[in-house]
CSV table of N, CA and C in Angstrom, one decimal:
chain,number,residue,atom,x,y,z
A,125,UNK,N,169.3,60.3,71.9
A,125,UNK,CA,170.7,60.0,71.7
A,125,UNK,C,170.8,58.9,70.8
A,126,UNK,N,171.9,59.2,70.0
A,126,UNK,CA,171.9,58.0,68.7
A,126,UNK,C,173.0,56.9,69.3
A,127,UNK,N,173.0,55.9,68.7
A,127,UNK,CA,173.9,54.9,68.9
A,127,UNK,C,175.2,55.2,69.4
A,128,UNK,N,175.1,55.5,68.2
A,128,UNK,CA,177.0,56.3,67.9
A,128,UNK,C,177.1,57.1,69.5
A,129,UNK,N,176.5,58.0,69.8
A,129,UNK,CA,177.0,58.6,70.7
A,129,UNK,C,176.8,58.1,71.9
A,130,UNK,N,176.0,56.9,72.2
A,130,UNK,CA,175.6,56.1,73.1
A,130,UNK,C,177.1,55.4,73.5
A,131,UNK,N,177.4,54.8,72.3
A,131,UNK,CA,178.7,53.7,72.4
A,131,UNK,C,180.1,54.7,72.9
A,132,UNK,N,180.1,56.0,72.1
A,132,UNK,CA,181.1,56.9,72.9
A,132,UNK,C,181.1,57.2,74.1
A,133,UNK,N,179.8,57.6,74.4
A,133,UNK,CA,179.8,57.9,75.6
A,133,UNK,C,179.9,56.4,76.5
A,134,UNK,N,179.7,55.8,76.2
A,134,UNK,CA,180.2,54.3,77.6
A,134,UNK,C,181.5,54.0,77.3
A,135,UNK,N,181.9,53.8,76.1
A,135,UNK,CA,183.3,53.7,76.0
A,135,UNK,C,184.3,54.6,76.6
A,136,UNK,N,183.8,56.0,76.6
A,136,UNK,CA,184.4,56.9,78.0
A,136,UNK,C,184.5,56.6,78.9
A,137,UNK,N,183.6,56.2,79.3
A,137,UNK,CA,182.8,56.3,80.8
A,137,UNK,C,183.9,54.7,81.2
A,138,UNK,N,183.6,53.7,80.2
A,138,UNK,CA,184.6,52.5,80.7
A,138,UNK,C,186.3,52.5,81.1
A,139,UNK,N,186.6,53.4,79.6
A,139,UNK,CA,188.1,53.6,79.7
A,139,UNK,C,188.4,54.3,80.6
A,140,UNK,N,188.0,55.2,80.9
A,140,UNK,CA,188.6,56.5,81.3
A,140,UNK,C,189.3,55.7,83.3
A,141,UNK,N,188.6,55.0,83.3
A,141,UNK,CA,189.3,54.7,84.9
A,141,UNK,C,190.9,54.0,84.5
A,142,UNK,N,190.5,53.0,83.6
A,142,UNK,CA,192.0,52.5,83.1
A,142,UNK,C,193.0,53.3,83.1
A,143,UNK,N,192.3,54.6,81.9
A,143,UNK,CA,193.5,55.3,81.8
A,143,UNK,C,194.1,56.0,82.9
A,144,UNK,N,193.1,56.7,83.8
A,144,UNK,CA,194.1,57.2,85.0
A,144,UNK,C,194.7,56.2,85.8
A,145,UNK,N,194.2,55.0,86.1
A,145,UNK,CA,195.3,54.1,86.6
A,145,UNK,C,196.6,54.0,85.9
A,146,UNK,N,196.2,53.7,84.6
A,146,UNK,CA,197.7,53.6,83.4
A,146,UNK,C,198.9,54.9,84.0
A,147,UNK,N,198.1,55.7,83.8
A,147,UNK,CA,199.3,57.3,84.0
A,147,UNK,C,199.7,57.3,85.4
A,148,UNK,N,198.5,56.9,86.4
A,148,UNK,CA,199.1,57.3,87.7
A,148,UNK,C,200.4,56.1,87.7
A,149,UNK,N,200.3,55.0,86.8
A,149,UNK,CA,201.1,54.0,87.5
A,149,UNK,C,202.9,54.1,86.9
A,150,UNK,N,202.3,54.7,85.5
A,150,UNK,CA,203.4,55.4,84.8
A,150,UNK,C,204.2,56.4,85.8
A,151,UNK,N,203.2,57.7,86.1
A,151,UNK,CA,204.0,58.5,87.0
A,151,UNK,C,205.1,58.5,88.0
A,152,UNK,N,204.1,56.6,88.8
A,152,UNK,CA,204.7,56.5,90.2
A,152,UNK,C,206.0,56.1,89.8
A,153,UNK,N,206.1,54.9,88.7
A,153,UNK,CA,206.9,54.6,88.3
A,153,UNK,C,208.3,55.3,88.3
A,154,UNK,N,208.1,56.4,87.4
A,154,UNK,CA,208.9,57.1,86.6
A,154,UNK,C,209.4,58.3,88.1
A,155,UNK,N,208.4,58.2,88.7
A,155,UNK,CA,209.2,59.3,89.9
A,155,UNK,C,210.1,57.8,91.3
A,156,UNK,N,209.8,56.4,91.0
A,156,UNK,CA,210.5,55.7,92.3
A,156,UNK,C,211.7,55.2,91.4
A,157,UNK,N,212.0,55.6,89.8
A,157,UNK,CA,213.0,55.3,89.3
A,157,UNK,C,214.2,56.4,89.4
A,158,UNK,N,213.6,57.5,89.5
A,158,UNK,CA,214.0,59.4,89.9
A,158,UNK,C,214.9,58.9,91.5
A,159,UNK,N,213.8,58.7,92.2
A,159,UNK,CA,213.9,58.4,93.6
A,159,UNK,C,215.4,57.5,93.9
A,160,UNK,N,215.1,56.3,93.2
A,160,UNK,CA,216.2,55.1,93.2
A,160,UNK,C,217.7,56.0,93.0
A,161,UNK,N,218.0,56.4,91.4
A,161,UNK,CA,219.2,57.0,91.3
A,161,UNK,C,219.3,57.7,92.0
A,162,UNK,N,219.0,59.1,92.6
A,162,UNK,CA,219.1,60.1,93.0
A,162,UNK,C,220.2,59.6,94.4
A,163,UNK,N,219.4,58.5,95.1
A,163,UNK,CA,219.6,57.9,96.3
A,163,UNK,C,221.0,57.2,96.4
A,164,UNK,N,221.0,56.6,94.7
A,164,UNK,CA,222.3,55.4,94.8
A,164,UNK,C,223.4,56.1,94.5
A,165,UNK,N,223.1,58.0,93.9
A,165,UNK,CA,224.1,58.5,93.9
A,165,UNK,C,224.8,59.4,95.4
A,166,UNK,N,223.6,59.4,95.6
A,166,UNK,CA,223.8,60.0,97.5
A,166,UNK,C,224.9,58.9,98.3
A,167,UNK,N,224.8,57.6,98.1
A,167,UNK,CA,225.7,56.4,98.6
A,167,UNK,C,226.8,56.9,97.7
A,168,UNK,N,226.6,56.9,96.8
A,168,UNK,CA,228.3,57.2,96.4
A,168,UNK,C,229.3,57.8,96.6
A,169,UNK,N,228.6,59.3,96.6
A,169,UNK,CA,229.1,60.2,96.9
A,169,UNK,C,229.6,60.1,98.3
A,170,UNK,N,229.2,59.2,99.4
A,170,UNK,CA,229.1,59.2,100.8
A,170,UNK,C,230.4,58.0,100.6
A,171,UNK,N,229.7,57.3,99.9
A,171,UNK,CA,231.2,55.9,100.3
A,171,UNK,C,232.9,57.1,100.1
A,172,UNK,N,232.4,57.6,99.1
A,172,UNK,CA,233.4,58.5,98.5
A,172,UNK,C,234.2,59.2,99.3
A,173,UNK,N,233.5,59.8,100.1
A,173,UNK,CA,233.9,60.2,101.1
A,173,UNK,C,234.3,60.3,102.5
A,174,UNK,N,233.4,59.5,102.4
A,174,UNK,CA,234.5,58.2,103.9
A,174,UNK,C,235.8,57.8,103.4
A,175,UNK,N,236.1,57.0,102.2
A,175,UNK,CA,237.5,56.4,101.6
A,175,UNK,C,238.3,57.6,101.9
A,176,UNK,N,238.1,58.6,101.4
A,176,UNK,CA,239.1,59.7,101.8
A,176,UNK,C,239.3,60.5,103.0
A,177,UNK,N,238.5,60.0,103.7
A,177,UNK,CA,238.3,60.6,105.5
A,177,UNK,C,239.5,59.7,106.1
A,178,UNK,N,239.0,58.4,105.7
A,178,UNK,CA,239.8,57.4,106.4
A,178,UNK,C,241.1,57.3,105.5
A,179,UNK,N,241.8,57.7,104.6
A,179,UNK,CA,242.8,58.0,104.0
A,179,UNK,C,243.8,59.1,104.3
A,180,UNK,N,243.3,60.0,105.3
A,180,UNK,CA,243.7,61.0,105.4
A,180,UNK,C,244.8,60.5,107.3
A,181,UNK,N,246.1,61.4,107.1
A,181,UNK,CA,246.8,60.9,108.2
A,181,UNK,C,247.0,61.6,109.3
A,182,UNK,N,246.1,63.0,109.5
A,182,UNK,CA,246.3,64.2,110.0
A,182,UNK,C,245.6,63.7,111.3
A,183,UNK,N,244.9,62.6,111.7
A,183,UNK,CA,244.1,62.1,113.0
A,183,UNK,C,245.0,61.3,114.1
């Protein structure tokens, strides 16, 4: 094995954990930012509709 492919191959072998940390942390990220809106629009929609529950005079 020559140099060159010596240093490729460890330089794989080093990075390569980084990088799946990098993406998994991207992923998590990018799905508890999904998560967050989704949720603060579920409250909304909910305040929303209590205001007009309790606005209503038919009770």
């Amino acid at each position: 094995m020559t140099t060159k492919q010596l240093f490729i191959r460890s330089s794989l072998t080093i990075a390569l954990p980084f990088v799946l940390v990098w993406a998994f942390a991207e992923e998590l990220l990018h799905n508890l930012r999904s998560a967050f809106r989704l949720a603060w629009l579920e409250v909304r929609a909910n305040v929303e509709a209590y205001r007009r529950e309790m606005g209503r005079d038919d009770y």
